[in-house]
CSV table of C-alpha atoms in Angstrom, one decimal:
chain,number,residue,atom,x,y,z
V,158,UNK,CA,21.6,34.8,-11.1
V,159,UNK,CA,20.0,31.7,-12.6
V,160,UNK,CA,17.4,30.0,-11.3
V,161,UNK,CA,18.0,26.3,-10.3
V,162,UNK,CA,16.8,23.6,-12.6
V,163,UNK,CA,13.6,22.4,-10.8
V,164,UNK,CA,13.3,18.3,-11.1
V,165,UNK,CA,11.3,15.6,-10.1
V,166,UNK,CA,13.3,12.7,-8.5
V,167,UNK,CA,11.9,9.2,-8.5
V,168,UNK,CA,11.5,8.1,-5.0
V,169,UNK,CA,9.0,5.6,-3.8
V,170,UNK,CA,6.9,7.4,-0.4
V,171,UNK,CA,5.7,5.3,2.1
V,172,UNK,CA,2.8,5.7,3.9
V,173,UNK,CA,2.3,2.7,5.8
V,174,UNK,CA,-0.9,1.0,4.6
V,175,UNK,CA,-0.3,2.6,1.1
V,176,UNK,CA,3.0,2.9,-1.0
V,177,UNK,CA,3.3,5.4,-3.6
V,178,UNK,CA,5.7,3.8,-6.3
V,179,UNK,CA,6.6,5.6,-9.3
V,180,UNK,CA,4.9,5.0,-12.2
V,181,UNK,CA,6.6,3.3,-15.4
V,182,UNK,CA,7.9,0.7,-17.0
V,183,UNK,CA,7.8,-0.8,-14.0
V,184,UNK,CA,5.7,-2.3,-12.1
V,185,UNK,CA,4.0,-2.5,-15.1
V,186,UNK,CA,2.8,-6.6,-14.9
V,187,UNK,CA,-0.3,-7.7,-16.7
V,188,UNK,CA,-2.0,-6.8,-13.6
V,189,UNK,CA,-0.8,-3.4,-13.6
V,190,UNK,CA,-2.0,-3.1,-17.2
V,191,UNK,CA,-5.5,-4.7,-16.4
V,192,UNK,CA,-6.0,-2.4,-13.3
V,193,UNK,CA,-4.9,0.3,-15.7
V,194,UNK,CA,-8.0,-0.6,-18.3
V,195,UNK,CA,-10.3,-1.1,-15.3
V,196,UNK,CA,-9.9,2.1,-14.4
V,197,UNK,CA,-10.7,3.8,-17.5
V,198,UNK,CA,-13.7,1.7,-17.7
V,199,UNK,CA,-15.2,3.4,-14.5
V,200,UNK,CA,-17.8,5.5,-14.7
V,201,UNK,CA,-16.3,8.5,-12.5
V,202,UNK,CA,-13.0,8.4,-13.8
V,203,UNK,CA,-14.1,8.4,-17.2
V,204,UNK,CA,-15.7,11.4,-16.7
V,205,UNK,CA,-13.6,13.4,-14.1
V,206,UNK,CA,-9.9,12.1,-15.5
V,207,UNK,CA,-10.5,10.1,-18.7
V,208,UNK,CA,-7.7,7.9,-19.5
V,209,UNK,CA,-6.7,6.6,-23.0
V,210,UNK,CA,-5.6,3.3,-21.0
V,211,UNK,CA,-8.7,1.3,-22.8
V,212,UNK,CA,-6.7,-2.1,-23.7
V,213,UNK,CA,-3.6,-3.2,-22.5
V,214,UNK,CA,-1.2,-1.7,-25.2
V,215,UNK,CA,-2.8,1.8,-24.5
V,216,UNK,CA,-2.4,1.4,-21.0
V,217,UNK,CA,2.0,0.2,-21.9
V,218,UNK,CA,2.0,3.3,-23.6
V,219,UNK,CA,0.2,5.4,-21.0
V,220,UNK,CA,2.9,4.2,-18.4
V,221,UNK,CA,5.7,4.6,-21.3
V,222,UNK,CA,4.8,8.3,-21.4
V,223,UNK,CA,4.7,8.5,-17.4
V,224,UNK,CA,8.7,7.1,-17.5
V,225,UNK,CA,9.5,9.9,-19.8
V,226,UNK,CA,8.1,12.3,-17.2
V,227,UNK,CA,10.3,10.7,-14.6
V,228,UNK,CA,13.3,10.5,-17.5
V,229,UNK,CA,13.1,14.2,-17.9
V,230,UNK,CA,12.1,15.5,-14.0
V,231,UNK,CA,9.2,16.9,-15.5
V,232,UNK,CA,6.5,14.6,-14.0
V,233,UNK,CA,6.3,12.7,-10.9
V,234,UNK,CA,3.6,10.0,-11.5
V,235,UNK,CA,2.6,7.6,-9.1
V,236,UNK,CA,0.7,4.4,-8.0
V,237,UNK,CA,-1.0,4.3,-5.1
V,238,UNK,CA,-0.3,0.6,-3.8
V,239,UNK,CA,-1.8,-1.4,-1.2
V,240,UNK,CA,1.1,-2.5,1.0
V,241,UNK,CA,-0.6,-5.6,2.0
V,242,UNK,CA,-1.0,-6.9,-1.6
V,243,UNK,CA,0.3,-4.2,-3.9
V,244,UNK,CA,-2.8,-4.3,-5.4
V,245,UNK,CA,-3.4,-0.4,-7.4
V,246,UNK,CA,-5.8,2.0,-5.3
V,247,UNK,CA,-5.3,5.0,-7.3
V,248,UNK,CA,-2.6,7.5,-8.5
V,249,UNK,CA,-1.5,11.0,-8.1
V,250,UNK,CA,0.6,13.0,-10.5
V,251,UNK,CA,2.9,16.1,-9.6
V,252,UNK,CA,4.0,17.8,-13.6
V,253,UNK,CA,5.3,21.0,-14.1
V,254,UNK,CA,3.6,24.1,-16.0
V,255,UNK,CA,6.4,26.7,-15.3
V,256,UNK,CA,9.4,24.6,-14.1
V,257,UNK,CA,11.6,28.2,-14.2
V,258,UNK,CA,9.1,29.8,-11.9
V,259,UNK,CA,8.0,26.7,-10.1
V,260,UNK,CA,4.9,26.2,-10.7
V,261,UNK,CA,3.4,22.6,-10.4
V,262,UNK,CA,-0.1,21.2,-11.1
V,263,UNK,CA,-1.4,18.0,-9.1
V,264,UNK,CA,-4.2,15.3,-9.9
V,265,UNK,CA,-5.9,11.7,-8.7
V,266,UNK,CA,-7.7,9.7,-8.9
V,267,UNK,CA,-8.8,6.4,-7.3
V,268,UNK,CA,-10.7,3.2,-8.1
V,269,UNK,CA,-14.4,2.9,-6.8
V,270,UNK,CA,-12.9,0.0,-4.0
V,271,UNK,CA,-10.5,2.9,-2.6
V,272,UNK,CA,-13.0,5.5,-2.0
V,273,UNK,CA,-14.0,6.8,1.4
V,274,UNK,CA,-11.3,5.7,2.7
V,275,UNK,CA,-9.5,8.9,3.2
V,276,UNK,CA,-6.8,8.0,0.6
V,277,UNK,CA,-7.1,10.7,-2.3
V,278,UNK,CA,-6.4,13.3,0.7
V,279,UNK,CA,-3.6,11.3,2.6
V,280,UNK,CA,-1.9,10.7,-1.0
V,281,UNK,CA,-2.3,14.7,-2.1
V,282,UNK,CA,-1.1,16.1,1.0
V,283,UNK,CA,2.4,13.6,0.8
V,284,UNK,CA,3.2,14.1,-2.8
V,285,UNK,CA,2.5,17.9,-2.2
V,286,UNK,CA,4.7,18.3,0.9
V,287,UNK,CA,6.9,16.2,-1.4
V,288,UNK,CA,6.9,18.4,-4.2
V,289,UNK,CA,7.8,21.3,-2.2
V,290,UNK,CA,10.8,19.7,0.1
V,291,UNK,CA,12.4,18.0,-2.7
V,292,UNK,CA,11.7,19.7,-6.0
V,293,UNK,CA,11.8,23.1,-4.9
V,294,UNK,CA,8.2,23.7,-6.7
V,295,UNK,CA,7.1,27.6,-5.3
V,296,UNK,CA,3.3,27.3,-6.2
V,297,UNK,CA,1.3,23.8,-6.4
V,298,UNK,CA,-2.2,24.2,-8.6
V,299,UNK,CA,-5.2,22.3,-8.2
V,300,UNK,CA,-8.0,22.3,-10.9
V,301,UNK,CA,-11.5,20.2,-10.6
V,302,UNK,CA,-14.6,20.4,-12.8
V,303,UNK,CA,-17.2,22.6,-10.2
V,304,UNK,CA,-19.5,19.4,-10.0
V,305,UNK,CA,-16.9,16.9,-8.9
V,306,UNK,CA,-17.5,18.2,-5.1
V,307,UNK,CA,-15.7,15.2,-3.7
V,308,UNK,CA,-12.6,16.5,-5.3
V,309,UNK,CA,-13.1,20.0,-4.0
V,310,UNK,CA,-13.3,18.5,-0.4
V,311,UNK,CA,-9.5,16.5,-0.9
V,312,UNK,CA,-8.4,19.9,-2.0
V,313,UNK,CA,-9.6,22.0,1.1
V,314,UNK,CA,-8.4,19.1,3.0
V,315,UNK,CA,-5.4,19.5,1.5
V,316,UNK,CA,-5.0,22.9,2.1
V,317,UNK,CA,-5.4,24.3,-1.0
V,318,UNK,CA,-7.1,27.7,-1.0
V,319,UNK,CA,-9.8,28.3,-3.3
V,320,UNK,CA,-8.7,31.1,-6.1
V,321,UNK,CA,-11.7,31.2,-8.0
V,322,UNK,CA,-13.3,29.6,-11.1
V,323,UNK,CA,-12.2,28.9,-14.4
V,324,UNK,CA,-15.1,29.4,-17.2
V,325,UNK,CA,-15.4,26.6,-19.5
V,326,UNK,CA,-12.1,25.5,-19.3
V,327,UNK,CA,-11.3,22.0,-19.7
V,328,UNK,CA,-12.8,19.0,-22.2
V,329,UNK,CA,-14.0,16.2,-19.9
V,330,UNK,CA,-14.9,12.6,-20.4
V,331,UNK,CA,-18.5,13.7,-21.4
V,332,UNK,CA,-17.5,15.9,-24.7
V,333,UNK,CA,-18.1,18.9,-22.4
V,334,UNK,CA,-16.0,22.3,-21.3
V,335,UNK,CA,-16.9,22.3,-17.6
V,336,UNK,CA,-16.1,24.9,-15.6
V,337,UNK,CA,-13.3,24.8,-13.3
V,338,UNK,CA,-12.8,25.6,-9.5
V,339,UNK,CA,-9.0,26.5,-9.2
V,340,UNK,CA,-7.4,25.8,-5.5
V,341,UNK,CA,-3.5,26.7,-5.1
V,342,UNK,CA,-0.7,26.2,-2.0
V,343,UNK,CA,2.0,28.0,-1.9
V,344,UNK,CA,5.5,26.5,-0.5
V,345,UNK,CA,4.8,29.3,2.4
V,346,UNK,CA,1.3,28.1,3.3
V,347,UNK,CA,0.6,26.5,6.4
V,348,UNK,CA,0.5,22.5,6.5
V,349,UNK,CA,-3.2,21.8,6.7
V,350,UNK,CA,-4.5,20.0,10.7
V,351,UNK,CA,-5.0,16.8,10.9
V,352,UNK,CA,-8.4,17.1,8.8
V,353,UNK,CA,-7.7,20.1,6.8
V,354,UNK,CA,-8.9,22.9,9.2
């Protein structure tokens, strides 16, 4: 019995205040490709996520390579959008490292005006809920550096359980192999409450 091909379908989720639009070709204005430079520019993001999005034609390609996800069901990429004025808050992107079995990996990040806020874990939990009603993912990963606590707090509030840690095993924006804390859900866990107890 073969397993069913396991694919990312672009939707755009709403979320009220925020819109979570695929990323792409589109929208991919000049300010799209300015917020896309800005953002590698930031201090935190540089480290935490680095982003080869330093100019706009870096940035065109970064979003070229995102549509390919999308193209191929492999990635799910999106902008986090201000409804109000569709101005760019952040994004969060759902990719596949075992599409046969499943298994999914998830990332953020956000620019320093949408911080606090709340969003990072309001824009996890609906892409991960996502991943799992539409795409039939079995096992969601979540991977931070151990110093970036305000990531480990969206993942607990996310309800992803902590698994333990991985030892020197990703390159971050500083030229360094941090250590890692790995958090997981399963497609069985629990929904998280309202605040991640």
């Amino acid at each position: 019995m073969s397993t069913p091909q396991r694919t990312f379908a672009r939707t755009t989720l709403d979320l009220g205040d925020v819109q979570l639009h695929p990323w792409g070709r589109e929208p991919a204005g000049p300010e799209r490709l300015d917020a896309l430079v800005a953002a590698a520019a930031d201090p935190t993001i540089a480290l935490w996520n680095p982003l080869p999005t330093a100019d706009p034609q870096a940035a065109q390609a970064w979003l070229e390579a995102r549509e390919d996800g999308w193209n191929r069901g492999a990635g799910a990429a999106f902008a986090a959008l201000d409804t109000t004025h569709g101005t760019l808050l952040g994004t969060v992107n759902l990719r596949w490292t075992d599409r046969a079995d499943g298994q999914a990996m998830i990332g953020y990040w956000f620019l320093p005006e949408a911080r606090g806020r709340g969003l990072a874990t309001r824009t996890t939990r609906a892409v991960t809920t996502w991943g799992f009603r539409t795409a039939d993912a079995r096992r969601i990963e979540l991977a931070h550096a151990t110093g970036n606590d305000a990531s480990c707090r969206v993942a607990l509030r996310c309800g992803y359980l902590p698994e333990g840690t991985l030892r020197a095993s990703h390159l971050f924006g500083d030229g360094r192999h941090h250590d890692e804390h790995l958090h997981a859900r399963l497609t069985t866990d629990p929904e998280p409450g309202p605040r991640g107890s």
